[in-house]
XYZ file of C-alpha atoms in Angstrom:
287
model
C 0.257 -0.056 0.113
C 1.036 3.808 -0.669
C 2.616 5.906 2.214
C -0.179 8.294 1.405
C -3.427 6.260 2.328
C -5.067 8.301 5.122
C -5.548 6.704 8.275
C -8.730 4.909 9.005
C -11.178 6.803 11.088
C -12.302 5.811 14.285
C -15.846 4.846 13.247
C -14.028 2.318 10.525
C -12.009 0.910 13.049
C -14.954 0.591 15.347
C -16.803 -1.418 12.583
C -13.689 -3.629 11.962
C -13.452 -4.401 15.847
C -17.162 -5.338 15.911
C -16.868 -7.492 13.124
C -13.835 -9.034 14.710
C -15.574 -9.616 17.820
C -18.660 -11.116 16.283
C -16.655 -13.995 14.894
C -19.110 -13.705 12.064
C -17.624 -13.404 8.269
C -17.188 -10.266 7.690
C -19.137 -8.135 4.348
C -17.278 -5.336 3.134
C -19.408 -2.475 1.171
C -17.714 -0.340 -0.938
C -19.497 2.662 -2.355
C -18.955 4.544 -5.770
C -19.260 7.512 -6.997
C -22.182 10.219 -5.981
C -23.017 8.325 -2.868
C -21.811 7.828 0.741
C -21.123 4.385 2.586
C -24.549 5.345 4.307
C -26.220 4.290 1.395
C -25.883 0.623 1.941
C -27.972 0.559 4.896
C -30.775 -1.450 3.621
C -27.891 -4.098 2.771
C -26.271 -4.003 5.924
C -29.463 -4.588 7.747
C -30.131 -7.552 5.252
C -27.000 -9.037 5.700
C -26.762 -8.393 9.139
C -29.810 -10.456 9.715
C -28.622 -13.502 7.733
C -25.205 -14.135 10.073
C -22.896 -11.768 8.308
C -20.474 -8.752 10.228
C -21.124 -5.802 8.029
C -18.734 -2.737 7.876
C -18.899 0.163 5.169
C -15.725 2.237 5.277
C -16.026 5.330 3.282
C -13.477 6.632 0.828
C -10.539 8.703 2.335
C -11.726 11.904 3.938
C -15.550 11.398 3.134
C -17.467 13.689 5.029
C -20.191 12.040 7.467
C -23.545 13.112 6.025
C -25.022 13.750 2.798
C -25.740 17.412 4.095
C -21.969 18.041 5.058
C -20.970 16.479 1.832
C -23.066 18.870 -0.151
C -21.923 21.741 1.730
C -18.079 21.147 1.472
C -17.961 19.276 -2.124
C -14.031 20.276 -2.356
C -14.012 17.119 0.338
C -14.077 15.019 -2.726
C -11.383 16.406 -4.802
C -8.420 14.549 -6.430
C -9.048 11.019 -4.854
C -7.541 8.573 -7.026
C -8.585 4.967 -7.710
C -5.529 3.448 -6.086
C -5.702 5.647 -2.889
C -9.288 4.570 -2.196
C -8.433 0.954 -2.783
C -5.754 1.201 -0.541
C -7.840 2.583 1.781
C -10.330 -0.719 1.763
C -7.425 -3.010 1.770
C -6.007 -1.079 5.167
C -9.772 -1.837 6.433
C -9.360 -5.551 5.452
C -5.926 -6.293 6.333
C -7.079 -5.316 10.128
C -10.053 -8.093 9.852
C -9.312 -11.656 11.288
C -11.319 -13.673 8.608
C -11.226 -13.000 4.702
C -14.344 -10.806 3.740
C -16.742 -10.769 1.418
C -16.315 -7.683 -0.546
C -19.676 -5.987 -2.265
C -19.093 -2.985 -4.399
C -21.333 -0.682 -6.781
C -20.173 1.169 -9.870
C -16.888 2.556 -9.146
C -16.886 0.311 -5.919
C -17.454 -2.462 -8.164
C -14.673 -1.895 -9.986
C -12.488 -1.554 -6.446
C -14.135 -4.705 -5.293
C -12.267 -6.431 -8.169
C -9.322 -4.506 -7.567
C -9.489 -5.959 -4.039
C -10.322 -9.494 -5.276
C -7.252 -9.192 -7.395
C -5.236 -8.892 -4.240
C -6.181 -12.184 -3.056
C -7.733 -11.103 -0.093
C -11.342 -11.642 -0.335
C -13.464 -14.791 0.342
C -15.989 -13.893 -2.265
C -16.771 -10.756 -4.229
C -20.073 -9.088 -5.738
C -19.473 -6.196 -8.400
C -22.484 -4.361 -9.208
C -22.470 -2.287 -12.480
C -18.595 -1.754 -12.296
C -16.806 0.814 -13.908
C -14.780 -0.284 -16.760
C -11.223 -1.767 -15.737
C -8.381 -1.232 -17.884
C -8.938 -3.578 -20.637
C -12.512 -3.443 -20.745
C -13.016 -1.722 -24.651
C -16.896 -1.034 -25.022
C -17.291 2.698 -24.626
C -21.409 3.016 -25.510
C -22.753 6.568 -25.842
C -24.837 6.251 -22.615
C -21.814 6.087 -20.801
C -20.089 9.159 -22.218
C -23.183 11.057 -21.761
C -23.539 10.249 -17.963
C -19.982 10.813 -17.651
C -20.127 13.953 -19.748
C -20.884 16.244 -16.497
C -17.534 15.471 -15.280
C -15.293 14.720 -18.674
C -16.561 17.898 -20.525
C -14.388 19.874 -18.437
C -10.861 19.159 -17.703
C -10.750 21.322 -14.942
C -13.024 18.911 -13.103
C -9.785 16.362 -12.803
C -9.160 18.394 -9.456
C -12.593 18.912 -8.318
C -15.960 17.260 -6.662
C -18.595 17.666 -8.967
C -22.396 17.532 -8.381
C -24.961 16.297 -10.910
C -28.099 18.324 -11.495
C -31.479 16.397 -11.126
C -31.673 16.099 -15.245
C -28.208 14.663 -15.039
C -29.116 12.122 -12.305
C -32.153 10.917 -13.864
C -30.274 9.923 -17.434
C -27.486 8.471 -15.380
C -29.126 6.848 -12.614
C -32.764 6.737 -12.467
C -33.970 6.457 -16.006
C -36.033 3.366 -15.334
C -37.792 5.358 -12.235
C -40.943 7.632 -12.081
C -40.067 11.377 -11.402
C -41.309 10.833 -7.632
C -38.689 8.153 -6.804
C -36.175 9.647 -8.774
C -36.375 13.164 -6.781
C -36.022 11.119 -3.723
C -33.367 9.252 -4.355
C -31.405 12.447 -5.463
C -32.550 14.433 -2.400
C -31.604 11.531 0.333
C -28.551 9.901 -1.357
C -26.933 12.109 -4.124
C -23.702 14.098 -2.717
C -20.632 15.201 -5.189
C -17.938 13.263 -6.509
C -14.432 12.769 -7.509
C -13.971 13.703 -11.019
C -10.448 12.424 -11.274
C -11.346 8.462 -11.078
C -13.651 9.323 -14.165
C -10.710 10.588 -16.127
C -8.473 7.785 -14.811
C -11.148 5.086 -16.290
C -11.807 7.087 -19.464
C -8.226 7.349 -20.270
C -7.186 3.646 -18.790
C -6.888 1.879 -22.336
C -4.839 4.934 -24.110
C -2.044 5.872 -21.689
C -0.418 5.184 -18.212
C -2.412 7.529 -16.755
C -5.320 5.123 -15.943
C -3.258 2.383 -15.278
C -4.738 2.644 -11.538
C -7.753 0.876 -12.831
C -6.082 -2.081 -13.647
C -7.561 -5.235 -12.287
C -5.430 -8.449 -11.723
C -8.067 -11.028 -13.020
C -5.803 -13.767 -13.462
C -4.705 -14.098 -9.973
C -5.779 -17.709 -8.859
C -6.416 -16.600 -4.979
C -8.977 -14.138 -6.492
C -11.605 -16.178 -4.998
C -15.601 -16.419 -6.304
C -16.770 -13.496 -8.206
C -20.324 -12.644 -9.052
C -20.973 -9.636 -11.751
C -24.402 -8.038 -11.520
C -25.722 -5.615 -14.075
C -28.726 -3.474 -14.394
C -30.005 -4.118 -18.116
C -30.948 -0.702 -18.690
C -28.195 0.897 -16.963
C -27.090 4.324 -18.541
C -24.021 5.029 -16.531
C -22.523 1.297 -16.979
C -24.548 -0.043 -20.248
C -24.412 -3.904 -20.185
C -21.732 -3.760 -22.495
C -19.477 -2.820 -20.040
C -20.304 -5.625 -17.359
C -20.343 -8.458 -20.242
C -16.994 -7.068 -21.272
C -15.978 -7.588 -17.775
C -17.175 -10.897 -17.225
C -15.424 -12.169 -20.039
C -12.166 -11.291 -18.866
C -12.759 -12.398 -15.514
C -14.276 -15.937 -16.634
C -10.807 -16.958 -17.705
C -9.719 -16.875 -13.950
C -9.882 -20.371 -12.393
C -12.297 -19.395 -9.809
C -15.765 -19.139 -9.977
C -17.099 -16.245 -12.095
C -20.877 -15.709 -12.733
C -23.093 -12.820 -14.322
C -26.708 -11.792 -13.654
C -28.373 -9.105 -15.811
C -31.421 -7.822 -13.796
C -34.346 -7.240 -16.035
C -35.024 -3.215 -16.738
C -32.729 -1.712 -13.815
C -30.654 1.078 -13.794
C -27.788 2.621 -12.001
C -29.728 3.069 -9.052
C -30.581 -0.482 -8.355
C -28.500 -0.750 -4.956
C -30.642 2.057 -3.584
C -34.065 2.123 -5.558
C -37.527 0.347 -4.444
C -35.779 -2.917 -6.265
C -32.885 -3.023 -4.209
C -33.883 -6.093 -2.123
C -33.969 -7.959 -5.574
C -30.250 -7.304 -6.660
C -29.370 -7.697 -2.522
C -30.938 -11.182 -2.759
C -29.134 -12.384 -5.575
C -25.903 -11.036 -3.954
C -26.873 -12.951 -0.753
C -27.414 -16.105 -2.432
C -24.290 -16.041 -4.335
C -22.473 -15.237 -0.895
C -24.306 -18.093 0.877
C -23.378 -20.574 -1.573
C -19.463 -19.613 -1.847
C -18.685 -18.243 1.686
C -19.190 -19.594 5.104
C -21.140 -17.561 7.285
């Protein structure tokens, strides 16, 4: 790990300690851009109720609340994929049992990077951001990322979405009432830098941090979940990710959730997605 990794917070250490004391298999949740770790609450309750010990570290220096995050978009500036990955690896290193790792969007990419380090008992990657070597770049993905990528200055900023941008990228399969509820409840600024890293990954070394070790024989079982109607991470990206990961000797599976967009972990149908993840985990990781 790099020396620049911020220290784990007191609350993150407390969650790690509680997981160790429980004796249960830990489940580490990794959020992506435009969300905080609190967005995993429903998932954590479900996995806790099914015998796991859950923890959801933040990205380094994440604000504690959505309100605070909106007041301080600068808190998200300049976060890089490797820095965030190392933060989660630091948390996992303190666990006494190999954890299950579940991530969404850029958290799904980071979950696969963690799996590639050989430290996960099983991994679930949901609508993962593309890693280096994933070639499809559909028009809808470019449009979803355009609020960041169209302004080079955003590489050093925290960037918020408008409601219209959020609707296209996240809530395209929802009615306006639910879309507004999700926007008001969960949306926070996001670091622009990781999107530039992903967009340039296949063209220059700047994007090397998005590389995933898909060949590690210790990667462990991996499930990729894709939302069929996701505009931010279209199905072509998830399928390409699966084809690369399927060459690993470990179990690799893919599930497509019909009619679902990028909000599939937080919207009214979250339980359908979570049940698929839970079934995979129960099959491949001891509780």
